Coordinates of C-alpha atoms in Angstrom, one line a residue:
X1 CA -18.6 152.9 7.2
X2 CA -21.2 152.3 5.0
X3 CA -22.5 156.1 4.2
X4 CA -18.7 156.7 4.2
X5 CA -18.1 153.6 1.2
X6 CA -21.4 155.2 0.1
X7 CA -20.2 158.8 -0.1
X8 CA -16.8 157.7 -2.3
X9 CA -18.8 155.6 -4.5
X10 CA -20.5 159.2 -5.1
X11 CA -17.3 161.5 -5.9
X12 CA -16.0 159.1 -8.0
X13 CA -19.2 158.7 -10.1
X14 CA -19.1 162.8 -9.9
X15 CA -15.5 162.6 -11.0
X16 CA -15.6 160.6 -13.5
X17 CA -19.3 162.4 -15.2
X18 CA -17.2 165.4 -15.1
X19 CA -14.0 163.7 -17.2
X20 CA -16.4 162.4 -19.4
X21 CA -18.0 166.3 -19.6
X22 CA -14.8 167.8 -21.0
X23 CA -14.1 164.6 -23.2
X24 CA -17.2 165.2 -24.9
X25 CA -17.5 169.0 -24.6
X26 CA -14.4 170.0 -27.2
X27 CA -16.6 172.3 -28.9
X28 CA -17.6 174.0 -26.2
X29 CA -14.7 175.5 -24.1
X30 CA -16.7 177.4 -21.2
X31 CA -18.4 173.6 -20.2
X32 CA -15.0 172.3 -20.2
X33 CA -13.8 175.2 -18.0
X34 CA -17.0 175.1 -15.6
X35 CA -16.3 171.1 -15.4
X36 CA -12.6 171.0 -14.7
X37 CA -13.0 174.2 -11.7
X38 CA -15.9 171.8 -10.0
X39 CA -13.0 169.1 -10.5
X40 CA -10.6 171.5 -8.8
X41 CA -13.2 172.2 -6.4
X42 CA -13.9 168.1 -5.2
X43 CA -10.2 167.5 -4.9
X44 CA -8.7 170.6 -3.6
X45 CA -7.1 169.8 -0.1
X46 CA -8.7 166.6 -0.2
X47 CA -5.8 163.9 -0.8
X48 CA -8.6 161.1 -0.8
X49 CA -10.4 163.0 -3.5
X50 CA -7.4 163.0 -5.4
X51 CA -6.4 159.2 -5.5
X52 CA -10.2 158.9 -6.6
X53 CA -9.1 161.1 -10.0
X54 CA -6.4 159.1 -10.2
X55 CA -7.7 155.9 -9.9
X56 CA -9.8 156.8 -13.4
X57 CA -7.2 158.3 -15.3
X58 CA -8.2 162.2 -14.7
X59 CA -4.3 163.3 -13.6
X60 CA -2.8 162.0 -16.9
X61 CA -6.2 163.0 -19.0
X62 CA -6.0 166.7 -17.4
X63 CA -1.7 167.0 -18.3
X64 CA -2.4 165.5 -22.2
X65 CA -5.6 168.0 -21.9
X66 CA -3.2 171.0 -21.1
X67 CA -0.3 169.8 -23.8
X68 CA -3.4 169.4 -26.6
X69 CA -3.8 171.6 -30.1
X70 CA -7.2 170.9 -30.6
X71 CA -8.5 172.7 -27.1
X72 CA -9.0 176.5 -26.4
X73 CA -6.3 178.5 -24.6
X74 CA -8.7 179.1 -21.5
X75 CA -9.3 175.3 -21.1
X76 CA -5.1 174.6 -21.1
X77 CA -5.0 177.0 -18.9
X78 CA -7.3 175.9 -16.5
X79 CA -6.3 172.7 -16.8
X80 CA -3.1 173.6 -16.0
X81 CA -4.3 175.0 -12.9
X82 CA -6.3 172.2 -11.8
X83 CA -3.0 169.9 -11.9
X84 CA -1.0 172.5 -9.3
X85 CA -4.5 171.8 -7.3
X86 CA -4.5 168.0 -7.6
X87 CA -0.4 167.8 -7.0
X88 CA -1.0 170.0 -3.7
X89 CA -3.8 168.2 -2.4
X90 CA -2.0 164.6 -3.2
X91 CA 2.0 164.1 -2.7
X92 CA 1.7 160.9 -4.7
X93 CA 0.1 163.2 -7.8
X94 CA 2.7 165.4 -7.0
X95 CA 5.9 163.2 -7.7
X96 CA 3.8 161.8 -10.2
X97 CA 4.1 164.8 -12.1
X98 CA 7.9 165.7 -11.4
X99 CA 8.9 164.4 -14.4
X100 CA 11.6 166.2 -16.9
X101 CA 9.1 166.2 -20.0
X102 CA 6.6 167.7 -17.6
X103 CA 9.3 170.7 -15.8
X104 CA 10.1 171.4 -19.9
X105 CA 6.5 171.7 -21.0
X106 CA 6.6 174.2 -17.8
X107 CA 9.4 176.1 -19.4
X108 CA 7.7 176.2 -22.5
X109 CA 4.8 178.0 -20.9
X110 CA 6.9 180.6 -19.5
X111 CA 8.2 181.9 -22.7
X112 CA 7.8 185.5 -23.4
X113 CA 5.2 185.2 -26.1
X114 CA 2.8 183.3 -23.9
X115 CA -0.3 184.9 -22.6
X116 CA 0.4 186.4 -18.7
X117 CA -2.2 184.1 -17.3
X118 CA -0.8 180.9 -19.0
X119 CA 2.4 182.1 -16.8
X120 CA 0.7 183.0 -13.9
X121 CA -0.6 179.4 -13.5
X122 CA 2.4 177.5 -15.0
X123 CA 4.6 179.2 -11.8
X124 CA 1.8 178.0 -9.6
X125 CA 2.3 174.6 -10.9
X126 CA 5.9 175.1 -10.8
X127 CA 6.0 176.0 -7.5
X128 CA 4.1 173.1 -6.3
X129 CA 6.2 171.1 -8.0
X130 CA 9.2 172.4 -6.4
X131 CA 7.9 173.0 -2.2
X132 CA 9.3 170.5 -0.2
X133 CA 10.8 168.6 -3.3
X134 CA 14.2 167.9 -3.9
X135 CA 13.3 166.0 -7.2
X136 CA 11.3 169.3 -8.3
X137 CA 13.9 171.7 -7.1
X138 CA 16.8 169.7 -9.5
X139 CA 14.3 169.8 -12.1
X140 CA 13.9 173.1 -12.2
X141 CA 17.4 173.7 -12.7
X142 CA 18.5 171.3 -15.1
X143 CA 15.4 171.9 -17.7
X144 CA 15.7 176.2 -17.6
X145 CA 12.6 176.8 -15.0
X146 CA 14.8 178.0 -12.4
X147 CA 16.6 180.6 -15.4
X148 CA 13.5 181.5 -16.7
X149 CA 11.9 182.3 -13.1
X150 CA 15.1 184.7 -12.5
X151 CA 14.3 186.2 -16.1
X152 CA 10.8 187.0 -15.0
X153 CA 11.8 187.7 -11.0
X154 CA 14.1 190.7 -12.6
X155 CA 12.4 192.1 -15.4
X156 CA 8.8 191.5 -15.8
X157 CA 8.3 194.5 -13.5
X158 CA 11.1 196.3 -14.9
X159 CA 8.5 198.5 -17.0
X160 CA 6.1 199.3 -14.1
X161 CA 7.1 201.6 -10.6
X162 CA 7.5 199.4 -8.0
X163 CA 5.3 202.0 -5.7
X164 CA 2.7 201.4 -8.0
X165 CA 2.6 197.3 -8.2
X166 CA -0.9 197.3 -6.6
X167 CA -2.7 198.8 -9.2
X168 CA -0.9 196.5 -12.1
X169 CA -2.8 193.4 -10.1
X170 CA -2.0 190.8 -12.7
X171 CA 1.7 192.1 -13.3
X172 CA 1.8 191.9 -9.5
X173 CA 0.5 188.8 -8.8
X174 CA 2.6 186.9 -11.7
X175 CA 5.5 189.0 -9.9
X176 CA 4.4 187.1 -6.2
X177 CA 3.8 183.9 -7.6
X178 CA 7.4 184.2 -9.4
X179 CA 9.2 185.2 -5.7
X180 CA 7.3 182.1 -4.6
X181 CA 8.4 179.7 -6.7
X182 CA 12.4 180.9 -6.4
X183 CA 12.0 180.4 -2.7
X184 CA 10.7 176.9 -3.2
X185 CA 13.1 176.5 -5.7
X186 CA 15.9 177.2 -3.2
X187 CA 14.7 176.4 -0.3
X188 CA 12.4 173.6 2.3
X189 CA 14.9 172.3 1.4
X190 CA 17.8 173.7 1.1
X191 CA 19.4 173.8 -2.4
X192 CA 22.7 175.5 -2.4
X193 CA 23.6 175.4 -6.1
X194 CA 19.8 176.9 -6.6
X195 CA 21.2 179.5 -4.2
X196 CA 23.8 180.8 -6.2
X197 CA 22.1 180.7 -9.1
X198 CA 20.0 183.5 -7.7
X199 CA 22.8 185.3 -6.9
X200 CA 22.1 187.1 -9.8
X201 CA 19.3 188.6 -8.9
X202 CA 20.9 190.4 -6.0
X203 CA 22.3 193.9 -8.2
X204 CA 18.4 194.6 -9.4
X205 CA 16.8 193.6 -5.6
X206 CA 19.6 195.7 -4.0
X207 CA 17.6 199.2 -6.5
X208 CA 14.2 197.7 -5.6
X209 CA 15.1 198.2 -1.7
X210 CA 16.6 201.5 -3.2
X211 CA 13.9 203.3 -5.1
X212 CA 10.7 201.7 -3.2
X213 CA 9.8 205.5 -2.1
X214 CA 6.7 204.4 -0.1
X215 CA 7.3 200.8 1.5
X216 CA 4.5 198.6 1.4
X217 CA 4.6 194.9 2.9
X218 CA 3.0 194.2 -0.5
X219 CA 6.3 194.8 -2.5
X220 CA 8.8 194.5 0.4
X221 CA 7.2 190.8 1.3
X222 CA 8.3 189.4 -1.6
X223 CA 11.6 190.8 -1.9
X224 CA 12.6 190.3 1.3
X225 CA 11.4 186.3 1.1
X226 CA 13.6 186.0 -1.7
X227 CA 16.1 187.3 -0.2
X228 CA 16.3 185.7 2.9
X229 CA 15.3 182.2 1.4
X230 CA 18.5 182.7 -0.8
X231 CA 20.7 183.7 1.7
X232 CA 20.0 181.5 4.5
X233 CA 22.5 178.7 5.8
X234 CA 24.6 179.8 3.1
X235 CA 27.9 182.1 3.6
X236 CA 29.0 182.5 0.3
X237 CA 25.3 183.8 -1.1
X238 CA 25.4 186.0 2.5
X239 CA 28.7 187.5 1.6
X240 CA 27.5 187.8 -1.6
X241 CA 24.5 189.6 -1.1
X242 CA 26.7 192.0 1.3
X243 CA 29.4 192.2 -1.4
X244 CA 27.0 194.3 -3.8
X245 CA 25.8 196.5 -1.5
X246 CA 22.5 194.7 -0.5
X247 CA 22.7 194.2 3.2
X248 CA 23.7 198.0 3.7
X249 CA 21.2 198.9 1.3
X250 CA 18.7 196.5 3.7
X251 CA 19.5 197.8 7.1
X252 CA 18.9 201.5 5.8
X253 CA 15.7 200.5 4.5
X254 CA 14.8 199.3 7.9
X255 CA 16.5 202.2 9.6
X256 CA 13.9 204.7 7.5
X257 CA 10.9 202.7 8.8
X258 CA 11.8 201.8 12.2
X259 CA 11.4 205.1 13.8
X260 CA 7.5 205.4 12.9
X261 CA 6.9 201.6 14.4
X262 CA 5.4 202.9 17.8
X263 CA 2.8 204.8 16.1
X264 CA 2.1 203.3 12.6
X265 CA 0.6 199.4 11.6
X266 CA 2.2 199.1 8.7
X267 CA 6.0 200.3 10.2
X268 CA 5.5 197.7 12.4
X269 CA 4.9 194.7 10.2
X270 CA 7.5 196.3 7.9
X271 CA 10.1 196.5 10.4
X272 CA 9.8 192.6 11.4
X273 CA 9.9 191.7 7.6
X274 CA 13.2 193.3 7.6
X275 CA 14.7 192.4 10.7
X276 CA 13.8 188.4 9.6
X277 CA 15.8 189.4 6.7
X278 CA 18.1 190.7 8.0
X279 CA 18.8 187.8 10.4
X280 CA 19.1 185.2 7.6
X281 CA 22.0 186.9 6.2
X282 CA 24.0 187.7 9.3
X283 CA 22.9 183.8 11.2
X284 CA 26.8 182.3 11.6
X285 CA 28.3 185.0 9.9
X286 CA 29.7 187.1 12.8
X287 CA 31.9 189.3 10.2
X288 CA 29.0 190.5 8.8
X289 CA 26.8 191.0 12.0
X290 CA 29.3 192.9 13.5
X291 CA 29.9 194.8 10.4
X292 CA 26.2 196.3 10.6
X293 CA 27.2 198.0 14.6
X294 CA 28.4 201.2 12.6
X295 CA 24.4 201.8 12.0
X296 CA 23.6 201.5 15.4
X297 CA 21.2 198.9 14.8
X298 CA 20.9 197.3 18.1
X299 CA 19.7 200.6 19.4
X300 CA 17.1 200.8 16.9
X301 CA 15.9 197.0 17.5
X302 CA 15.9 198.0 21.0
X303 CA 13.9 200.8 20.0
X304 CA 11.5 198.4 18.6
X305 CA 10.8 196.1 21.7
X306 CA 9.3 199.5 23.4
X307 CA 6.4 198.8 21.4
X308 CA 3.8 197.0 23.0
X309 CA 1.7 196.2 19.9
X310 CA 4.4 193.2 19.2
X311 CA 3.1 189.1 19.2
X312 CA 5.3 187.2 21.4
X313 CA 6.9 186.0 17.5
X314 CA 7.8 189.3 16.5
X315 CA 9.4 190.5 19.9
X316 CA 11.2 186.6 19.5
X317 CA 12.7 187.4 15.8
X318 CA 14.2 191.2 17.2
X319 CA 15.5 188.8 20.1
X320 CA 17.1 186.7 18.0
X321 CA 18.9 189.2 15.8
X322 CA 20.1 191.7 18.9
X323 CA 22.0 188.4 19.7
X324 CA 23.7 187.9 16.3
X325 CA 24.3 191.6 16.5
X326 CA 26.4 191.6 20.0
X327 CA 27.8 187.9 20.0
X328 CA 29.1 189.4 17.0
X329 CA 30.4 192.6 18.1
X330 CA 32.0 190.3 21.3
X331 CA 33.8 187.9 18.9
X332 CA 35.3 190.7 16.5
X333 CA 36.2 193.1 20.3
X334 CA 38.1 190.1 21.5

């Protein structure tokens, strides 16, 4: 107990030299930066760490830091960073920081004239914020995070080919982050009125699934999380999605990859991507299960259970949606 009082005594003396550093460092930005990632560094997944920075003012001193004129960009920036670190870490940082100034400071970063990694790690905090938070998730909507994370979900890849996402990597991983933060946003828990604000989104997702000419789990993850974390427990947003074309548009996507899953990886982990998907928009919604019979799916999912390169999950989640499929088809027969 005593090396353990010992070894506290030790990070907070570390943590608060290193508060002190970028107090006293304002005219030299790259010791601020190296100071606040070896703060990010103590306290990442260490909630104990965490209270320690709090305990000496760092979590307050690190969101003034980030709001602050008189510091460079990169030092915001990584500041910024360092907060989504401390309120993951710590769920009393965490609604410490859910706070509507805070979520509108957020939405200030995400304008279009701000530099793309300024946005990249004000969604990371954003989507911190908003996993497993009611409080964020209502925050996000009524300050504009939530619009301006469909703005950027729709069109901040308009100007780049989808099959070629990999090679834009900061595009691409803004893009992901952005995906992330809507499913937080709308669901874990469940936010219905987030739900149908994403809606929206539905028209451009249904001409992603469309013009993706070489699937990839890298683009199809993404898109098929936000649409299943949309849809799910939620028959309006399902009919909705099915209304503009997007569930047809989903099973024929999975229809064009199924047939190579004996033989190819990457089929394979495509096919139970969709198939997930596809079962969060059909789950309680036997119209629309049984409307999906005139494809022949459950053939096809049978198809996929011959493969013996499945995990017990995978062969589970084809399980699951052969049942929606012919519970369906029984209900609408009789």
């Amino acid at each position: 107990c005593v090396s353990s009082k010992a070894k506290k005594t030790s990070t907070k003396t570390d943590l608060s030299l290193l508060l002190e550093c970028v107090k006293f460092q304002m005219k030299c930005p790259d010791s601020q930066k190296q100071a606040l990632l070896t703060i990010h560094s103590i306290c990442e997944k260490r909630e104990d760490n965490v209270d320690l920075l709090r305990e000496l003012g760092g979590v307050s001193f690190l969101y003034n830091l980030s709001k602050s004129s008189n510091v460079h960009s990169d030092v915001k920036e990584t500041a910024l960073f360092t907060l989504g670190t401390l309120a993951e870490a710590n769920v009393y940082c965490k609604n410490s920081l859910c706070r509507k100034d805070i979520f509108i400071d957020i939405a200030g970063h995400l304008q279009e004239d701000s530099p793309l990694n300024k946005k990249r790690v004000s969604v990371y905090l954003l989507f911190v914020l908003v996993a497993h938070n009611k409080l964020g998730q209502t925050l996000a909507q009524t300050t504009g995070c939530l619009e301006i994370l469909m703005d950027l979900f729709r069109y901040c890849v308009v100007p780049l080919m989808l099959d070629n996402l990999r090679t834009v990597s900061q595009n691409y991983q803004l893009w992901t982050s952005v995906s992330s933060a809507l499913c937080g946003s709308v669901n874990n828990p469940q936010n219905e009125e987030g739900q149908r604000i994403c809606v929206a989104a539905f028209p451009i997702v249904k001409t992603w699934l469309q013009q993706i000419s070489v699937p990839s789990t890298e683009t199809f993850q993404p898109i098929c999380s936000f649409i299943a974390m949309t849809v799910s427990n939620n028959s309006y947003v399902q009919e909705s999605f099915a209304a503009c074309g997007g569930l047809e548009t989903l099973t024929l996507a999975l229809l064009r990859v199924v047939s190579a899953a004996g033989t190819s990886l990457l089929s394979r982990q495509l096919s139970v991507v969709i198939v997930k998907t596809l079962s969060a928009c059909i789950t309680d919604n036997p119209h629309l299960a049984a409307g999906l019979a005139q494809y022949g799916l459950v053939y096809h999912l049978f198809f996929l259970l011959t493969s013996s390169h499945f995990d017990p999950d995978d062969r589970l989640s084809v399980l699951l949606a052969i049942g929606e499929c012919t519970e369906a088809s029984g209900e609408t027969a009789q």
